[in-house]
Amino acid sequence: MSDIYSRDLDRNDANYTALSPLSYLRRSATLYPDVPSVVHGSERYTWAETYARCRAFASSLAELGIGRGDTVAAMLPNIPAMFELHFAVAMTGAVLNAINTRLDARTVAFILDHAEARVVVTEAEFAGVVGDALELAEGAPLVIDVVDPQFEGDARLGDLSYDDLIAEGNTDFAWTLPADEWEAISLNYTSGTTGNPKGVVYHHRGAYLNAANNALTWGMGLHPRYLWTLLMFHCNGWC
């Protein structure tokens, strides 16, 4: 049955925007470009710099053939790269799988295969576990190494460097919001203590609303100093 409200009122660019945490980052970079976004040891970034770094890495991922429906796994501590991956991966339409840093190689191998990971981003601190996992895994994802100045060690597993890919990337990468806010944005796994890990998929809309709820529930407001708590909308490797 048709009525006056079902005619000529389709969604369009003038009345609809897909909900996505990517909007938060773009807004922060626009309104607070010079406000500090990340402080990690000697590393200091503003929101404008963080936005540019995310776009640069996203462009490099796209050049590597990563796009909608692909899985990018990460086993990293809470360092700037982990923060940036939450947005850079989503900018390509791919899905971020942040792996719990406490898991053993067998479990990590299962997750990499089950998630059909095409890329693994890791750091020297976890090179042993990830290296063993890659030997156990059936797939052969591309490995990107992150160098954390705060960690004493330089073990590398792949031929690609996270910093090099950012340096070579396009800081003006023309990313877009998802065509459908129900598109997947992240994949998180349980620890698998009673069997193989179980995966849970977040969509852009759910991540956006969860991030907003975190800010409102914890009463931290939307001051740019605290936006990182709103923006870290995923498991971040510690679930």
CSV table of C-alpha atoms in Angstrom, one decimal:
chain,number,residue,atom,x,y,z
A,1,MET,CA,0.0,0.0,0.0
A,2,SER,CA,1.3,3.4,-0.9
A,3,ASP,CA,0.8,6.7,1.0
A,4,ILE,CA,2.1,10.2,0.8
A,5,TYR,CA,5.1,9.3,3.1
A,6,SER,CA,6.4,6.6,0.9
A,7,ARG,CA,6.6,8.7,-2.2
A,8,ASP,CA,9.5,11.1,-3.2
A,9,LEU,CA,11.1,10.8,0.2
A,10,ASP,CA,14.0,8.4,-0.7
A,11,ARG,CA,17.3,8.9,1.1
A,12,ASN,CA,19.7,11.2,-0.7
A,13,ASP,CA,22.8,13.2,0.0
A,14,ALA,CA,20.7,16.1,1.3
A,15,ASN,CA,18.9,14.2,4.0
A,16,TYR,CA,21.0,11.2,4.9
A,17,THR,CA,24.6,10.5,6.0
A,18,ALA,CA,25.9,7.1,7.0
A,19,LEU,CA,26.9,6.9,10.7
A,20,SER,CA,30.6,6.1,11.0
A,21,PRO,CA,33.4,6.9,13.5
A,22,LEU,CA,35.3,8.2,10.6
A,23,SER,CA,33.2,11.4,10.9
A,24,TYR,CA,34.6,11.9,14.4
A,25,LEU,CA,38.2,12.0,13.1
A,26,ARG,CA,37.4,14.3,10.2
A,27,ARG,CA,35.5,16.7,12.5
A,28,SER,CA,38.3,16.7,15.1
A,29,ALA,CA,40.9,17.5,12.4
A,30,THR,CA,38.7,20.3,11.1
A,31,LEU,CA,37.8,22.0,14.4
A,32,TYR,CA,40.9,21.2,16.4
A,33,PRO,CA,43.7,20.8,13.9
A,34,ASP,CA,46.4,22.1,16.3
A,35,VAL,CA,45.2,20.3,19.5
A,36,PRO,CA,47.4,17.4,20.6
A,37,SER,CA,45.8,14.0,19.6
A,38,VAL,CA,48.5,11.5,20.5
A,39,VAL,CA,51.4,11.6,23.0
A,40,HIS,CA,53.6,8.6,23.2
A,41,GLY,CA,57.1,9.0,24.5
A,42,SER,CA,58.8,11.5,22.2
A,43,GLU,CA,56.1,11.2,19.6
A,44,ARG,CA,53.6,14.1,19.4
A,45,TYR,CA,50.8,14.5,16.9
A,46,THR,CA,48.0,16.9,16.5
A,47,TRP,CA,44.5,16.0,15.2
A,48,ALA,CA,45.5,17.4,11.7
A,49,GLU,CA,48.6,15.3,11.7
A,50,THR,CA,46.8,12.2,12.9
A,51,TYR,CA,44.1,12.6,10.2
A,52,ALA,CA,46.9,13.0,7.5
A,53,ARG,CA,48.7,9.9,8.7
A,54,CYS,CA,45.5,7.8,8.6
A,55,ARG,CA,44.8,9.0,5.1
A,56,ALA,CA,48.3,8.3,4.0
A,57,PHE,CA,48.3,4.7,5.4
A,58,ALA,CA,44.8,4.1,3.9
A,59,SER,CA,46.1,5.2,0.5
A,60,SER,CA,49.0,2.7,0.8
A,61,LEU,CA,46.7,-0.1,1.8
A,62,ALA,CA,44.5,0.7,-1.3
A,63,GLU,CA,47.6,0.6,-3.5
A,64,LEU,CA,48.3,-2.8,-2.0
A,65,GLY,CA,44.9,-3.9,-3.2
A,66,ILE,CA,43.1,-3.8,0.2
A,67,GLY,CA,39.5,-2.7,0.0
A,68,ARG,CA,35.9,-3.4,0.9
A,69,GLY,CA,35.4,-6.8,2.6
A,70,ASP,CA,39.1,-7.4,3.3
A,71,THR,CA,40.5,-8.1,6.8
A,72,VAL,CA,43.5,-6.3,8.2
A,73,ALA,CA,44.7,-7.9,11.4
A,74,ALA,CA,46.8,-6.1,13.9
A,75,MET,CA,48.8,-7.4,17.0
A,76,LEU,CA,50.1,-4.3,18.6
A,77,PRO,CA,50.4,-2.6,22.0
A,78,ASN,CA,48.5,0.6,22.6
A,79,ILE,CA,50.8,2.8,20.5
A,80,PRO,CA,50.0,5.5,17.9
A,81,ALA,CA,49.9,3.0,15.0
A,82,MET,CA,47.2,1.0,16.8
A,83,PHE,CA,45.2,4.2,17.2
A,84,GLU,CA,45.6,5.2,13.5
A,85,LEU,CA,44.7,1.7,12.2
A,86,HIS,CA,41.2,2.1,13.6
A,87,PHE,CA,40.5,4.8,11.0
A,88,ALA,CA,43.0,4.1,8.2
A,89,VAL,CA,41.6,0.5,7.7
A,90,ALA,CA,38.0,1.7,7.7
A,91,MET,CA,38.9,4.5,5.2
A,92,THR,CA,39.6,1.7,2.6
A,93,GLY,CA,36.3,-0.1,3.3
A,94,ALA,CA,38.3,-3.0,4.9
A,95,VAL,CA,37.7,-4.5,8.4
A,96,LEU,CA,40.1,-4.2,11.3
A,97,ASN,CA,40.8,-7.3,13.4
A,98,ALA,CA,42.6,-6.2,16.5
A,99,ILE,CA,44.1,-9.4,18.1
A,100,ASN,CA,44.4,-9.8,21.8
A,101,THR,CA,48.1,-9.5,22.6
A,102,ARG,CA,47.9,-12.1,25.3
A,103,LEU,CA,47.0,-15.0,23.0
A,104,ASP,CA,49.4,-17.8,22.0
A,105,ALA,CA,50.6,-18.6,18.5
A,106,ARG,CA,48.1,-21.4,17.9
A,107,THR,CA,45.2,-19.2,18.7
A,108,VAL,CA,46.5,-16.3,16.7
A,109,ALA,CA,47.0,-18.7,13.7
A,110,PHE,CA,43.4,-19.8,14.0
A,111,ILE,CA,42.1,-16.2,14.1
A,112,LEU,CA,44.2,-15.2,11.0
A,113,ASP,CA,42.8,-18.1,9.0
A,114,HIS,CA,39.2,-17.8,10.3
A,115,ALA,CA,39.2,-14.0,9.6
A,116,GLU,CA,40.8,-14.5,6.2
A,117,ALA,CA,43.4,-11.8,7.0
A,118,ARG,CA,45.1,-10.4,4.0
A,119,VAL,CA,47.4,-8.1,6.0
A,120,VAL,CA,49.0,-8.4,9.5
A,121,VAL,CA,50.4,-5.3,11.2
A,122,THR,CA,52.7,-6.1,14.1
A,123,GLU,CA,55.6,-4.9,16.2
A,124,ALA,CA,58.8,-6.3,17.5
A,125,GLU,CA,57.4,-7.0,21.0
A,126,PHE,CA,55.1,-9.7,19.4
A,127,ALA,CA,57.4,-10.9,16.6
A,128,GLY,CA,57.9,-14.2,18.3
A,129,VAL,CA,54.2,-15.1,18.7
A,130,VAL,CA,53.2,-13.7,15.3
A,131,GLY,CA,56.1,-15.4,13.6
A,132,ASP,CA,55.1,-18.7,15.0
A,133,ALA,CA,51.5,-18.1,14.2
A,134,LEU,CA,52.3,-17.3,10.6
A,135,GLU,CA,54.1,-20.7,10.3
A,136,LEU,CA,51.1,-22.5,11.7
A,137,ALA,CA,48.5,-20.6,9.6
A,138,GLU,CA,47.3,-21.9,6.3
A,139,GLY,CA,47.1,-18.5,4.8
A,140,ALA,CA,50.0,-16.2,4.0
A,141,PRO,CA,48.9,-12.6,4.8
A,142,LEU,CA,51.2,-9.6,4.0
A,143,VAL,CA,53.1,-8.5,7.0
A,144,ILE,CA,53.7,-4.9,7.9
A,145,ASP,CA,56.1,-4.1,10.7
A,146,VAL,CA,55.7,-1.2,13.1
A,147,VAL,CA,58.8,0.2,14.9
A,148,ASP,CA,58.0,1.5,18.4
A,149,PRO,CA,60.8,3.7,19.8
A,150,GLN,CA,59.6,2.9,23.3
A,151,PHE,CA,60.4,-0.8,22.8
A,152,GLU,CA,64.0,-2.1,22.8
A,153,GLY,CA,64.1,-4.6,20.0
A,154,ASP,CA,64.0,-4.5,16.2
A,155,ALA,CA,62.8,-8.0,15.2
A,156,ARG,CA,60.9,-7.7,11.9
A,157,LEU,CA,58.8,-10.3,10.1
A,158,GLY,CA,57.9,-8.6,6.8
A,159,ASP,CA,59.3,-6.6,4.0
A,160,LEU,CA,57.1,-3.6,4.5
A,161,SER,CA,57.4,-0.8,7.1
A,162,TYR,CA,54.5,1.0,8.6
A,163,ASP,CA,56.4,4.3,8.7
A,164,ASP,CA,57.5,3.9,5.1
A,165,LEU,CA,54.0,3.3,3.9
A,166,ILE,CA,52.8,6.4,5.6
A,167,ALA,CA,55.7,8.4,4.2
A,168,GLU,CA,54.9,7.1,0.7
A,169,GLY,CA,51.2,7.5,1.1
A,170,ASN,CA,48.8,10.3,0.0
A,171,THR,CA,47.8,12.5,2.8
A,172,ASP,CA,44.9,13.8,0.7
A,173,PHE,CA,43.5,10.3,0.1
A,174,ALA,CA,39.9,10.7,-1.0
A,175,TRP,CA,38.2,8.2,1.3
A,176,THR,CA,34.4,8.1,1.6
A,177,LEU,CA,31.9,7.1,4.2
A,178,PRO,CA,30.4,3.6,3.7
A,179,ALA,CA,27.6,3.4,1.2
A,180,ASP,CA,25.7,1.5,3.9
A,181,GLU,CA,26.3,2.2,7.6
A,182,TRP,CA,25.7,-1.5,8.2
A,183,GLU,CA,28.9,-2.4,6.5
A,184,ALA,CA,31.4,-4.1,8.7
A,185,ILE,CA,34.1,-2.0,10.4
A,186,SER,CA,35.8,-4.4,12.9
A,187,LEU,CA,36.1,-8.0,13.8
A,188,ASN,CA,36.9,-9.0,17.4
A,189,TYR,CA,37.5,-12.4,18.8
A,190,THR,CA,37.0,-14.1,22.2
A,191,SER,CA,40.0,-15.6,23.9
A,192,GLY,CA,38.9,-19.1,23.0
A,193,THR,CA,39.3,-20.6,26.5
A,194,THR,CA,36.6,-23.1,25.9
A,195,GLY,CA,37.3,-23.9,22.2
A,196,ASN,CA,38.2,-22.0,19.2
A,197,PRO,CA,37.7,-18.2,19.4
A,198,LYS,CA,34.4,-16.8,18.3
A,199,GLY,CA,34.3,-13.7,16.2
A,200,VAL,CA,32.0,-10.7,16.6
A,201,VAL,CA,31.5,-8.1,13.8
A,202,TYR,CA,30.8,-4.4,14.4
A,203,HIS,CA,29.3,-2.3,11.7
A,204,HIS,CA,30.0,1.4,11.2
A,205,ARG,CA,26.7,2.5,12.7
A,206,GLY,CA,27.2,0.4,15.8
A,207,ALA,CA,30.7,1.6,16.3
A,208,TYR,CA,29.6,5.3,15.9
A,209,LEU,CA,26.8,4.9,18.4
A,210,ASN,CA,29.0,2.9,20.9
A,211,ALA,CA,31.6,5.6,20.7
A,212,ALA,CA,29.1,8.4,21.4
A,213,ASN,CA,27.6,6.4,24.2
A,214,ASN,CA,31.0,5.9,25.8
A,215,ALA,CA,31.6,9.6,25.9
A,216,LEU,CA,28.1,10.4,27.3
A,217,THR,CA,28.1,7.5,29.8
A,218,TRP,CA,31.5,8.3,31.2
A,219,GLY,CA,30.7,12.0,31.4
A,220,MET,CA,33.9,13.0,29.6
A,221,GLY,CA,32.2,15.3,27.2
A,222,LEU,CA,33.6,16.1,23.7
A,223,HIS,CA,36.5,18.3,24.7
A,224,PRO,CA,39.3,17.5,22.2
A,225,ARG,CA,41.7,16.5,25.0
A,226,TYR,CA,39.4,13.5,25.7
A,227,LEU,CA,38.3,12.6,22.2
A,228,TRP,CA,40.7,9.7,22.1
A,229,THR,CA,38.5,7.9,24.6
A,230,LEU,CA,35.5,8.4,22.2
A,231,LEU,CA,37.5,7.4,19.1
A,232,MET,CA,38.9,4.2,20.3
A,233,PHE,CA,35.8,2.3,19.5
A,234,HIS,CA,37.1,-1.2,19.1
A,235,CYS,CA,38.6,-4.0,21.2
A,236,ASN,CA,42.1,-2.5,20.5
A,237,GLY,CA,43.7,-5.8,21.1
A,238,TRP,CA,42.9,-6.1,24.8
A,239,CYS,CA,39.5,-7.9,24.9
